[in-house]
């Protein structure tokens, strides 16, 4: 044992003593396909696909029925003895919370409090039939209610309902609250109907995947900003301070400024009631969370506080004695169904898309949490259908948009709810409040309801603690969270969500456009290839560079791909080719002047000093060179010292291997660029090989006409190691031959023709000019 105070050694990782040896041929893609036959993919015609889709059987009909009406899937399997009592207890608890939250969230939706009860009742009835979650509690949610309220306030502002004050000759006007409230209910109902239609269409088109683009950091930042918006909107109700109804960009800033300007008009009775409600509710909720394993049913503190506050307000007559703001009137019973005016749709179409997607995203996110916990699945597309039908149905009964609330769903699950039977029982509790108890809640102070809303925002505000963790794990996600939160506070929830979504997608585009890449080397005596920057003792094959590009290749990142290749090989293939071309033209001109000799072993100087040419200045003006006419075949060892003062970059490699295992797709521009890259390297005697291509990427290359006489499939290998073994074998078979000799044919038009041709002569050296003269003389 180590003595006290000694530094403990890091724990030993387990060692795997097993090993394996595989013996197989080196496979190119062509050789592999010739030896291993691919399975033919059966392709159906459109007629066959339609015939199969339209065919019907008893089993298929029942499957479709259970998919469209999930209640027929779980209700016949309902275990009455095991589940009914738990669902009753859960339903009563959830119903009490839903009653209070429905009234409170009506303040956010800018409609009379009684209509919040309708919104807590009707969505449950349809979700029971069409929903796939067993624990979701359908109804209002603060974020969605606030988004509805912003639309309502913009389309039915107080300024549209000003009337002259009775009994005065002055220009004093007051708001016709009855007409205003009626108009706002119509706007909220029309928006609910339109949101339901959009959600139903999305569900029928099977595009539930749209919620995947609302990443967790984006949703976290958005809901935190929404919580801040909710806090500000309810703060003026807690203080009972009148302000204008601002909407749009910087509306929250203007509201805060006006609240603090009028803070001297605070109603003390409402402020004290609201403050006490916030403190008591948050304290008891903390106890519920801390001792949830010991308390079988969470304490319904909102309900208890509401009952006590209503009794105090009624007994002390706070409205008359202290001018407190109370609920005043709650409709008793249900209103007859009526279709909202569809003429309002044109003014709320853009906002309705945001509300529809946010409401669905919240519901599905909460539903998945409890589906995972209780080991079942929910159907995202069917959830779109369920909430679409719920909102269409609810919109005809003067409700505002429904989704779910995490706190309400948590009550339904934590109190033992097993199925949506608990939801139906909670709806019965809300119905009792609508029919019989509404009159009793009329003395309740609005500040108490606003305080209940604020107390339920704690979970959303606590999401701020996720930012440091996100920053440590992924800085991009942290930036998305902060950006979405800030921009949603500044621009408003609808524009903020759109801006956050665009920003999140932009980060994806940038990460694809500027992906990671690595130059690879091999672990000695293995077929494992790792980054040369990240690992020690990595061996790079002599004369070979290996590049792994971790991204699709498409029009947006083609230039980045070329830069990665240039960084890996250490030179620009186009520049090298141009330099060599320039050097060849200079060599040809010097041969014509007799200052150089072309031999079968290369170019040599005849001893005449070459003072006429200055050092190369990296220009590519080849038009000034007066070059010969016909074909000239010259052999040059470009890695040796040239007899001219032209700086030609050395090319230390003969092969480039591209590891394409991480390339998921190619577009036409990517295929064309790959072909151009291969040609550019082939011109300077560097062969390009491809490894680890996925089959569908290889098919895309074939479809785009990548392969021809110069682009063959035998340069494509199954793995990087196959390509390296092939190159090593090729190198052994070419030992003793000259390294990197180039033969370039130049054809130029000139008035003075000069022909240099190879001749089979015994002499090792041949003066090309003398030979040309002798030929011309003969």
XYZ file of C-alpha atoms in Angstrom:
778
model
C 0.000 0.000 0.000
C 1.097 3.554 -0.662
C 2.191 5.552 2.355
C -0.041 8.413 3.512
C 0.674 11.567 1.571
C 1.970 9.711 -1.485
C 0.410 10.729 -4.770
C -1.950 8.042 -5.868
C -1.324 6.623 -9.299
C -4.016 6.982 -11.913
C -6.252 3.957 -12.241
C -5.001 1.350 -14.644
C -7.161 0.945 -17.704
C -8.072 -2.627 -18.591
C -5.743 -4.236 -21.102
C -7.073 -6.511 -23.787
C -4.678 -9.393 -24.221
C -6.491 -10.852 -27.185
C -5.347 -10.071 -30.728
C -6.338 -11.039 -34.226
C -4.640 -11.768 -37.518
C -6.512 -11.461 -40.789
C -5.231 -12.641 -44.116
C -7.061 -11.382 -47.189
C -6.219 -9.873 -50.561
C -5.771 -6.160 -51.042
C -9.130 -5.039 -52.368
C -9.878 -2.193 -54.671
C -13.561 -1.417 -55.145
C -13.441 -2.967 -58.607
C -11.756 -6.167 -57.399
C -14.159 -6.479 -54.474
C -17.242 -6.067 -56.650
C -15.920 -8.617 -59.117
C -15.393 -11.170 -56.363
C -18.444 -10.411 -54.217
C -21.768 -10.047 -55.974
C -24.008 -7.268 -54.727
C -27.601 -7.907 -53.766
C -29.983 -6.550 -56.359
C -32.355 -3.945 -54.979
C -35.940 -4.612 -55.909
C -37.435 -1.504 -57.467
C -41.197 -1.284 -57.606
C -43.046 0.672 -60.215
C -45.358 3.480 -59.192
C -48.334 1.286 -60.032
C -47.096 -1.535 -57.805
C -46.434 0.867 -54.918
C -49.909 2.376 -55.224
C -51.485 -1.057 -55.444
C -49.768 -2.183 -52.254
C -50.624 1.047 -50.425
C -54.276 0.870 -51.439
C -54.711 -2.809 -50.666
C -56.840 -3.559 -47.626
C -57.259 -6.425 -45.236
C -58.948 -6.880 -41.882
C -55.626 -6.731 -40.040
C -54.474 -3.651 -41.938
C -57.780 -1.879 -41.335
C -57.539 -2.467 -37.585
C -53.930 -1.271 -37.624
C -54.909 1.967 -39.367
C -57.811 2.461 -36.943
C -55.532 2.033 -33.926
C -53.025 4.435 -35.442
C -55.620 7.144 -36.049
C -57.504 6.486 -32.799
C -54.916 5.334 -30.250
C -57.604 5.020 -27.575
C -58.590 1.699 -29.177
C -55.034 0.484 -28.618
C -54.811 1.016 -24.849
C -58.392 1.241 -23.561
C -59.302 -2.463 -24.189
C -56.169 -3.370 -22.197
C -57.074 -1.093 -19.273
C -56.606 -2.861 -15.917
C -59.469 -1.540 -13.842
C -58.448 -3.098 -10.515
C -54.825 -1.982 -10.761
C -55.141 1.434 -12.356
C -58.557 2.977 -11.712
C -57.987 4.158 -8.135
C -54.625 5.688 -9.035
C -56.154 7.466 -12.035
C -58.993 8.859 -9.890
C -56.599 10.292 -7.294
C -54.337 11.653 -10.007
C -57.252 13.106 -11.958
C -58.648 14.996 -8.970
C -55.242 16.470 -8.088
C -54.522 17.428 -11.698
C -58.007 18.872 -12.145
C -57.578 21.241 -9.203
C -54.244 22.465 -10.585
C -55.646 22.713 -14.122
C -58.575 24.827 -12.889
C -56.309 27.340 -11.256
C -53.712 27.381 -14.055
C -56.418 27.827 -16.685
C -57.642 30.960 -14.941
C -54.114 32.252 -14.391
C -52.932 31.653 -17.968
C -55.993 33.455 -19.316
C -54.353 36.633 -18.066
C -51.380 35.863 -20.338
C -53.693 35.271 -23.301
C -55.356 38.660 -22.653
C -58.854 37.147 -22.410
C -61.284 37.089 -19.461
C -60.363 34.630 -16.721
C -63.393 32.397 -17.241
C -62.282 31.442 -20.729
C -59.168 29.887 -19.217
C -61.434 27.288 -17.635
C -62.800 26.367 -21.044
C -59.231 26.037 -22.334
C -58.441 23.668 -19.458
C -61.462 21.492 -20.224
C -62.127 20.955 -23.940
C -58.637 19.936 -25.176
C -58.581 17.025 -22.726
C -61.664 15.435 -24.307
C -60.168 15.105 -27.777
C -56.631 14.298 -26.636
C -58.086 11.329 -24.710
C -59.136 9.840 -28.060
C -56.326 10.897 -30.403
C -53.250 11.303 -28.167
C -50.493 8.720 -27.770
C -49.032 9.869 -24.423
C -50.463 8.260 -21.296
C -49.367 11.006 -18.910
C -49.684 14.266 -20.842
C -52.131 16.786 -19.375
C -53.503 18.809 -22.294
C -54.326 22.448 -21.689
C -52.785 25.937 -21.483
C -49.052 26.605 -21.108
C -47.580 29.994 -20.108
C -45.243 30.418 -23.105
C -47.920 29.569 -25.656
C -50.514 31.630 -23.783
C -48.182 34.621 -23.899
C -47.681 34.156 -27.665
C -51.461 34.047 -28.061
C -51.733 37.181 -25.927
C -49.290 39.075 -28.151
C -51.459 38.322 -31.196
C -54.634 39.249 -29.326
C -53.204 42.568 -28.118
C -51.918 43.483 -31.565
C -55.244 42.764 -33.272
C -57.557 44.087 -30.535
C -55.727 46.896 -28.678
C -57.412 49.130 -26.124
C -57.197 52.081 -28.501
C -59.792 50.481 -30.791
C -62.430 50.465 -28.049
C -62.329 53.988 -26.631
C -65.722 55.584 -26.014
C -66.671 58.997 -24.539
C -67.209 59.001 -20.812
C -70.879 59.401 -19.885
C -72.018 62.684 -18.305
C -68.998 64.750 -19.342
C -68.654 67.346 -22.057
C -64.883 67.037 -22.181
C -62.863 64.776 -24.480
C -62.338 62.170 -21.768
C -62.645 58.637 -23.079
C -62.724 55.235 -21.443
C -62.234 51.713 -22.742
C -65.371 49.748 -23.539
C -64.162 46.641 -21.701
C -67.139 44.477 -22.678
C -66.671 45.049 -26.403
C -62.898 44.732 -26.071
C -63.102 41.422 -24.221
C -65.585 40.018 -26.730
C -63.301 40.982 -29.620
C -60.274 39.487 -27.925
C -62.073 36.212 -27.323
C -62.913 36.059 -31.036
C -59.281 36.728 -31.979
C -57.997 34.058 -29.557
C -60.575 31.540 -30.828
C -59.718 32.273 -34.473
C -56.019 31.845 -33.747
C -56.706 28.546 -31.965
C -58.706 27.275 -34.935
C -55.977 28.287 -37.404
C -53.240 26.723 -35.271
C -55.279 23.514 -35.124
C -55.672 23.464 -38.901
C -51.928 23.946 -39.399
C -51.081 21.214 -36.889
C -53.564 18.818 -38.481
C -52.096 19.458 -41.940
C -48.580 18.890 -40.614
C -49.692 15.641 -39.004
C -51.413 14.376 -42.155
C -48.322 15.215 -44.211
C -46.174 13.258 -41.748
C -43.770 16.121 -41.066
C -43.455 15.687 -37.335
C -39.701 15.722 -37.972
C -39.874 19.521 -38.050
C -39.500 19.560 -34.280
C -36.005 18.086 -34.654
C -34.782 21.461 -35.874
C -35.748 22.950 -32.519
C -32.615 21.826 -30.706
C -32.551 21.624 -26.913
C -30.304 24.714 -26.532
C -32.640 26.690 -28.782
C -35.744 25.578 -26.855
C -33.993 26.273 -23.549
C -33.034 29.810 -24.523
C -36.458 30.485 -26.027
C -38.443 29.264 -23.008
C -36.191 31.214 -20.638
C -36.820 34.375 -22.649
C -40.524 33.545 -22.628
C -40.388 33.148 -18.842
C -38.873 36.616 -18.605
C -41.632 37.975 -20.858
C -44.240 36.258 -18.673
C -42.664 37.704 -15.533
C -42.835 41.252 -16.871
C -46.392 40.838 -18.130
C -47.544 39.531 -14.738
C -45.530 42.029 -12.725
C -47.878 44.866 -13.657
C -50.834 42.742 -12.508
C -49.175 41.966 -9.174
C -48.530 45.675 -8.659
C -51.911 46.607 -10.201
C -50.154 49.272 -12.307
C -51.801 50.286 -15.575
C -49.567 50.391 -18.660
C -50.031 50.434 -22.387
C -50.137 47.096 -24.150
C -46.853 47.094 -26.048
C -46.180 44.521 -28.707
C -43.288 43.771 -31.043
C -39.625 44.779 -30.912
C -38.419 46.040 -27.498
C -41.963 45.768 -26.126
C -40.683 44.257 -22.897
C -38.285 47.183 -22.391
C -41.052 49.736 -22.911
C -43.310 47.845 -20.504
C -40.637 47.771 -17.804
C -39.942 51.470 -18.216
C -43.615 52.340 -17.850
C -44.026 50.024 -14.851
C -41.203 51.775 -12.999
C -42.512 55.197 -14.036
C -45.898 54.375 -12.501
C -44.642 52.300 -9.597
C -45.900 54.976 -7.226
C -49.453 53.922 -8.131
C -48.902 50.410 -6.788
C -51.905 48.914 -5.000
C -50.551 47.771 -1.639
C -53.265 45.135 -1.092
C -52.586 43.484 -4.467
C -48.808 43.716 -4.005
C -48.868 42.089 -0.557
C -51.236 39.330 -1.704
C -49.094 38.618 -4.764
C -45.811 38.666 -2.877
C -47.085 36.315 -0.174
C -48.468 33.965 -2.814
C -45.123 33.827 -4.632
C -43.141 33.162 -1.451
C -45.529 30.512 -0.094
C -45.951 28.704 -3.430
C -42.212 28.571 -4.151
C -41.399 27.405 -0.618
C -43.964 24.590 -0.655
C -42.951 23.558 -4.176
C -39.372 23.279 -2.958
C -40.567 21.024 -0.127
C -42.530 18.927 -2.621
C -39.406 18.453 -4.751
C -37.117 17.745 -1.803
C -39.400 15.230 -0.114
C -41.164 13.809 -3.150
C -40.129 10.292 -2.164
C -41.767 10.669 1.242
C -44.888 12.634 0.260
C -47.219 10.342 -1.729
C -49.179 13.265 -3.221
C -47.636 16.731 -3.798
C -49.229 19.437 -1.692
C -51.602 21.394 -4.030
C -50.397 24.690 -2.649
C -51.827 26.779 -5.513
C -55.305 25.484 -4.761
C -54.913 26.051 -1.009
C -53.596 29.596 -1.491
C -56.377 30.396 -3.955
C -59.091 29.250 -1.536
C -57.589 31.238 1.338
C -57.039 34.353 -0.818
C -60.600 34.180 -2.147
C -61.999 33.927 1.385
C -59.888 36.879 2.608
C -60.833 39.006 -0.388
C -64.521 38.268 0.104
C -64.453 38.774 3.872
C -62.438 42.012 3.818
C -64.158 43.292 0.653
C -60.756 44.249 -0.785
C -62.215 45.598 -4.006
C -64.335 48.213 -2.267
C -62.061 49.059 0.661
C -58.643 48.923 -1.061
C -59.532 49.147 -4.760
C -57.991 45.710 -5.369
C -58.297 44.167 -8.817
C -60.468 41.047 -8.686
C -61.755 38.530 -11.212
C -65.299 39.981 -10.910
C -67.258 37.756 -13.264
C -66.843 34.176 -14.444
C -69.327 32.786 -16.989
C -71.439 30.021 -15.513
C -71.920 27.000 -17.726
C -70.787 26.520 -21.313
C -71.180 28.757 -24.316
C -72.748 27.258 -27.456
C -70.193 26.249 -30.113
C -69.571 28.789 -32.849
C -67.129 28.990 -35.725
C -64.686 31.886 -35.209
C -64.529 34.469 -38.022
C -62.131 33.095 -40.622
C -61.701 36.628 -41.980
C -59.211 37.168 -39.149
C -56.863 34.469 -40.500
C -55.043 36.792 -42.874
C -53.831 38.996 -40.024
C -52.419 36.153 -37.936
C -51.089 33.636 -40.452
C -47.368 34.172 -39.774
C -47.775 34.107 -35.977
C -49.934 30.995 -36.144
C -47.060 28.958 -37.622
C -44.801 29.928 -34.719
C -47.493 29.113 -32.154
C -48.295 25.780 -33.836
C -44.677 24.619 -33.904
C -43.840 25.830 -30.382
C -46.975 24.279 -28.889
C -46.227 20.972 -30.593
C -42.541 21.031 -29.634
C -43.341 21.621 -25.969
C -45.935 18.835 -25.891
C -43.725 16.297 -27.631
C -40.693 17.173 -25.475
C -42.656 16.681 -22.262
C -44.357 13.564 -23.617
C -41.051 11.938 -24.556
C -39.675 12.490 -21.055
C -42.447 10.442 -19.454
C -42.650 7.936 -22.300
C -38.972 7.109 -21.739
C -39.476 6.934 -17.986
C -42.382 4.458 -18.283
C -41.025 2.484 -21.240
C -43.434 3.263 -24.061
C -43.264 5.343 -27.211
C -45.245 8.254 -28.605
C -45.911 8.926 -32.274
C -44.756 12.431 -33.206
C -46.970 12.683 -36.291
C -50.017 11.443 -34.392
C -49.339 14.059 -31.708
C -49.563 16.703 -34.417
C -52.942 15.237 -35.413
C -54.128 14.996 -31.792
C -53.330 18.594 -30.898
C -54.574 19.793 -34.276
C -57.983 18.219 -33.698
C -57.982 19.423 -30.074
C -57.342 23.030 -31.085
C -59.900 22.927 -33.918
C -62.476 21.543 -31.500
C -61.519 23.965 -28.731
C -61.500 26.972 -31.063
C -65.218 26.470 -31.637
C -65.816 26.767 -27.868
C -64.025 30.102 -27.298
C -60.770 28.555 -26.044
C -57.178 29.597 -26.652
C -54.360 27.362 -27.898
C -53.691 24.178 -25.930
C -50.501 22.224 -25.470
C -49.307 20.926 -22.099
C -47.606 22.258 -18.998
C -44.687 20.461 -17.386
C -45.908 21.231 -13.853
C -49.431 19.948 -14.557
C -48.167 16.825 -16.292
C -45.745 16.246 -13.414
C -48.675 16.334 -10.972
C -50.620 13.829 -13.084
C -47.662 11.440 -13.228
C -46.370 11.854 -9.682
C -49.794 11.281 -8.109
C -50.026 7.858 -9.740
C -51.685 8.541 -13.092
C -51.426 5.532 -15.391
C -53.437 6.507 -18.467
C -55.521 9.289 -19.962
C -58.412 8.181 -17.759
C -56.777 10.479 -15.199
C -57.059 13.248 -17.810
C -60.799 12.665 -18.220
C -61.298 12.792 -14.463
C -59.348 16.059 -14.303
C -61.667 17.402 -16.995
C -64.636 16.467 -14.818
C -63.133 18.491 -11.950
C -62.688 21.498 -14.269
C -66.263 21.055 -15.496
C -67.545 21.196 -11.914
C -65.663 24.463 -11.455
C -67.207 25.843 -14.660
C -70.749 24.792 -13.805
C -70.929 25.267 -10.034
C -67.854 26.932 -8.530
C -67.226 29.827 -10.883
C -69.338 32.231 -8.837
C -67.318 31.447 -5.699
C -64.037 32.480 -7.361
C -65.201 35.920 -8.466
C -63.756 37.760 -5.373
C -60.286 36.308 -6.090
C -57.612 38.937 -6.676
C -55.950 38.908 -10.076
C -52.607 39.513 -8.375
C -52.919 36.081 -6.737
C -53.416 34.434 -10.127
C -50.466 36.384 -11.542
C -48.357 35.314 -8.550
C -49.277 31.670 -9.198
C -48.024 32.076 -12.770
C -44.763 33.639 -11.575
C -44.220 30.897 -8.987
C -44.486 28.286 -11.754
C -41.702 29.956 -13.749
C -38.949 28.745 -11.444
C -38.128 25.707 -13.573
C -37.752 27.833 -16.691
C -35.507 30.381 -14.989
C -33.345 27.589 -13.588
C -32.425 26.684 -17.169
C -29.903 29.526 -16.976
C -27.744 27.134 -14.946
C -27.400 24.993 -18.074
C -25.305 27.641 -19.846
C -21.993 26.982 -17.994
C -22.420 23.256 -18.542
C -23.148 23.789 -22.234
C -20.106 26.056 -22.522
C -17.881 23.291 -21.149
C -19.428 20.617 -23.343
C -20.060 22.485 -26.592
C -19.486 26.207 -26.988
C -21.641 26.384 -30.104
C -24.682 25.099 -28.202
C -24.043 27.625 -25.433
C -23.915 30.461 -27.976
C -27.194 29.246 -29.538
C -28.835 29.240 -26.085
C -27.674 32.764 -25.211
C -28.408 34.210 -28.654
C -31.943 32.779 -28.761
C -32.687 33.997 -25.247
C -31.424 37.537 -25.827
C -32.943 37.956 -29.284
C -36.327 36.613 -28.106
C -36.361 39.155 -25.287
C -35.486 41.994 -27.671
C -37.555 41.105 -30.750
C -40.434 39.266 -29.134
C -41.196 35.564 -29.034
C -42.322 35.034 -32.634
C -39.428 36.865 -34.317
C -37.037 35.621 -31.620
C -37.887 31.994 -32.335
C -37.376 32.523 -36.061
C -34.062 34.333 -35.499
C -32.872 31.629 -33.105
C -33.803 28.881 -35.569
C -31.985 30.628 -38.428
C -28.932 31.161 -36.217
C -28.892 27.506 -35.132
C -29.131 26.338 -38.751
C -26.389 28.796 -39.677
C -24.060 27.199 -37.126
C -24.729 23.831 -38.757
C -23.942 25.261 -42.190
C -20.722 26.819 -40.923
C -19.655 23.597 -39.243
C -20.231 21.726 -42.498
C -18.580 24.431 -44.577
C -15.501 24.510 -42.338
C -15.213 20.913 -41.149
C -12.392 19.150 -39.395
C -9.719 17.349 -41.369
C -6.605 15.395 -40.462
C -3.424 14.205 -42.067
C -3.100 10.535 -41.160
C -0.278 8.172 -40.403
C -0.196 4.549 -39.329
C 0.475 2.979 -35.967
C 3.540 0.824 -36.697
C 2.757 -2.775 -37.692
C -1.021 -2.218 -37.629
C -3.792 -1.200 -39.993
C -4.800 1.668 -37.682
C -4.460 5.205 -39.034
C -4.610 8.234 -36.730
C -3.965 11.960 -36.942
C -0.294 12.871 -37.088
C -1.016 15.956 -34.969
C -2.752 14.116 -32.154
C -0.581 11.029 -31.695
C 3.092 10.311 -31.221
C 5.051 7.564 -32.957
C 2.928 7.827 -36.082
C 4.572 6.707 -39.315
C 3.743 8.353 -42.622
C 4.418 6.160 -45.658
C 7.303 7.500 -47.712
C 6.132 9.579 -50.640
C 2.470 9.289 -49.602
C 0.097 11.717 -47.884
C -3.193 10.573 -46.354
C -6.076 13.010 -45.782
C -9.297 12.384 -43.871
C -12.047 14.903 -44.635
C -14.889 14.747 -42.105
C -17.768 16.288 -44.024
C -19.898 15.906 -47.117
C -18.428 17.527 -50.217
C -20.840 19.966 -51.810
C -20.887 23.389 -53.413
C -20.588 25.169 -50.068
C -17.314 23.624 -48.889
C -15.490 22.696 -52.100
C -13.006 25.525 -51.638
C -12.388 24.432 -48.063
C -11.762 20.885 -49.265
C -9.133 22.140 -51.724
C -7.427 24.135 -48.979
C -7.305 21.045 -46.771
C -5.602 19.095 -49.545
C -3.107 21.911 -50.101
C -2.282 22.047 -46.363
C -1.850 18.285 -46.217
C 0.479 17.854 -49.205
C 2.329 21.132 -48.612
C 2.060 22.567 -52.129
C -0.432 23.841 -54.675
C -0.752 21.413 -57.598
C -1.826 24.109 -60.056
C 1.086 26.365 -59.139
C 3.558 23.495 -59.421
C 2.234 22.619 -62.870
C 2.453 26.223 -64.072
C 6.010 26.536 -62.752
C 7.049 23.370 -64.516
C 5.399 24.525 -67.705
C 7.276 27.823 -67.501
C 10.558 26.022 -66.812
C 10.043 23.742 -69.819
C 9.481 26.692 -72.095
C 12.640 28.382 -70.840
C 14.569 25.113 -71.265
C 13.259 24.802 -74.792
C 14.379 28.316 -75.649
C 17.849 27.678 -74.187
C 18.091 24.472 -76.232
C 17.342 26.491 -79.321
C 20.133 28.930 -78.419
C 22.547 26.073 -77.832
C 23.042 26.751 -74.136
C 21.464 23.441 -73.031
C 21.445 19.900 -74.325
C 18.528 17.454 -74.208
C 19.671 13.897 -73.536
C 17.769 10.733 -72.850
C 18.866 11.072 -69.224
C 17.643 14.630 -68.854
C 18.780 18.218 -69.440
C 22.426 19.237 -69.077
C 24.259 22.510 -69.554
C 27.028 22.744 -72.142
C 29.080 25.015 -69.919
C 27.906 28.313 -71.366
C 27.005 30.601 -68.477
C 23.331 31.436 -68.338
C 23.391 35.124 -67.527
C 20.534 36.135 -69.730
C 17.855 34.908 -67.325
C 17.068 36.527 -64.018
C 15.796 34.612 -61.014
C 12.129 33.634 -61.226
C 9.673 36.196 -59.892
C 6.581 33.995 -59.782
C 5.051 35.359 -62.955
C 3.017 33.302 -65.341
C 3.251 35.508 -68.433
C 4.057 32.813 -70.945
C 3.072 34.801 -73.998
C 6.430 36.603 -74.079
C 8.331 33.360 -74.604
C 9.097 32.665 -78.250
C 8.789 28.897 -78.223
C 9.215 26.349 -81.011
C 6.481 24.881 -83.057
C 6.248 21.177 -82.968
C 6.223 18.422 -80.445
C 9.183 18.247 -78.139
C 9.618 15.366 -75.756
C 11.797 16.299 -72.800
C 12.712 14.313 -69.710
C 13.215 16.343 -66.526
C 13.969 15.213 -62.992
C 12.096 17.934 -61.161
C 13.522 17.049 -57.749
C 17.107 17.584 -58.884
C 18.949 20.855 -59.462
C 17.838 22.488 -62.693
C 20.372 24.256 -64.967
C 18.199 27.370 -65.102
C 17.301 30.043 -62.592
C 13.611 29.159 -62.238
C 12.176 28.311 -58.840
C 10.147 25.129 -59.372
C 8.550 23.788 -56.124
C 9.640 20.306 -55.138
C 6.992 17.599 -55.011
C 8.049 15.179 -52.283
C 5.193 12.728 -52.812
C 4.042 10.428 -55.549
C 0.618 9.515 -54.144
C -2.275 11.102 -52.238
C -4.799 8.896 -50.430
C -8.173 10.423 -49.526
C -9.965 8.710 -46.640
C -13.619 9.219 -47.604
C -15.219 7.232 -44.792
C -16.758 10.369 -43.241
C -18.149 11.724 -46.524
C -21.888 11.123 -46.366
C -22.914 12.652 -49.683
C -21.692 14.482 -52.773
C -23.421 16.905 -55.087
C -22.657 17.610 -58.743
C -20.241 20.413 -57.869
C -18.423 18.141 -55.421
C -18.055 15.372 -58.012
C -16.792 17.821 -60.624
C -14.285 19.263 -58.145
C -13.008 15.808 -57.214
C -12.433 15.017 -60.855
C -10.584 18.296 -61.364
C -8.399 17.668 -58.303
C -7.396 14.236 -59.599
C -6.447 15.703 -62.990
C -4.428 18.499 -61.403
C -2.339 16.006 -59.437
C -1.958 13.597 -62.335
C -0.369 16.399 -64.401
C 2.463 16.605 -61.867
C 2.852 12.817 -61.556
C 1.002 12.453 -58.259
C -1.621 9.726 -58.262
C -4.779 10.175 -56.204
C -6.408 7.193 -54.512
C -9.712 6.955 -52.650
C -10.478 4.755 -49.668
C -13.466 3.746 -47.518
C -16.177 5.213 -49.735
C -19.713 4.299 -48.788
C -21.673 2.467 -51.444
C -24.210 5.228 -52.049
C -21.389 7.764 -52.498
C -19.760 5.493 -55.054
C -23.104 5.194 -56.856
C -23.368 8.976 -56.930
C -19.939 9.166 -58.589
C -21.112 6.714 -61.235
C -24.343 8.641 -61.820
C -22.432 11.899 -62.279
C -20.063 10.427 -64.874
C -16.950 10.503 -62.695
C -15.353 7.397 -64.174
C -13.685 7.389 -67.595
C -10.410 6.226 -69.131
C -8.381 8.346 -66.705
C -10.598 7.914 -63.637
C -10.734 4.183 -63.002
C -12.348 2.189 -60.231
C -9.094 0.441 -59.449
C -7.929 3.626 -57.697
C -10.744 3.171 -55.150
C -9.966 0.896 -52.208
C -12.039 -0.613 -49.415
C -9.813 0.795 -46.655
C -6.869 3.138 -46.260
C -4.661 0.179 -45.420
C -5.592 -1.526 -48.706
C -4.460 1.573 -50.588
C -1.175 1.817 -48.664
C -0.343 -1.880 -49.177
C -1.068 -1.467 -52.876
C 1.287 1.530 -53.108
C 4.042 -0.266 -51.177
C 3.780 -3.219 -53.537
C 3.908 -0.880 -56.527
C 7.013 0.805 -55.114
C 8.848 -2.506 -54.755
C 8.083 -3.485 -58.329
C 9.489 -0.181 -59.648
C 12.795 -0.186 -57.765
C 15.744 0.757 -59.951
C 13.714 2.984 -62.209
C 14.130 6.757 -62.350
C 12.021 8.637 -59.788
C 9.463 11.149 -60.947
C 10.405 11.726 -64.595
C 7.997 13.835 -66.574
C 7.203 13.870 -70.262
C 5.241 16.936 -71.297
C 4.284 17.707 -74.857
C 4.242 21.354 -75.853
C 2.600 22.524 -79.032
C 3.068 26.187 -79.991
C 2.708 28.024 -83.267
C 5.835 29.844 -84.429
C 7.213 31.104 -87.730
C 10.565 29.361 -87.183
C 9.853 25.610 -86.870
C 12.230 23.497 -84.879
C 11.799 19.756 -84.409
C 13.538 17.822 -81.690
C 13.049 14.097 -81.860
C 14.490 11.091 -80.092
C 16.942 8.998 -82.110
C 18.345 5.631 -81.327
C 22.015 6.611 -81.087
C 24.928 4.794 -79.483
C 26.275 7.979 -77.943
C 24.940 8.805 -74.508
C 24.661 12.529 -75.280
C 23.236 14.166 -78.360
C 23.397 17.771 -79.369
C 19.831 18.392 -80.422
C 20.543 21.531 -82.416
C 23.304 19.917 -84.519
C 21.062 16.967 -85.232
C 18.232 19.266 -86.298
C 20.585 21.186 -88.612
C 21.884 17.989 -90.178
C 18.308 16.835 -90.780
C 17.332 20.139 -92.357
C 20.482 20.175 -94.524
C 19.799 16.673 -95.844
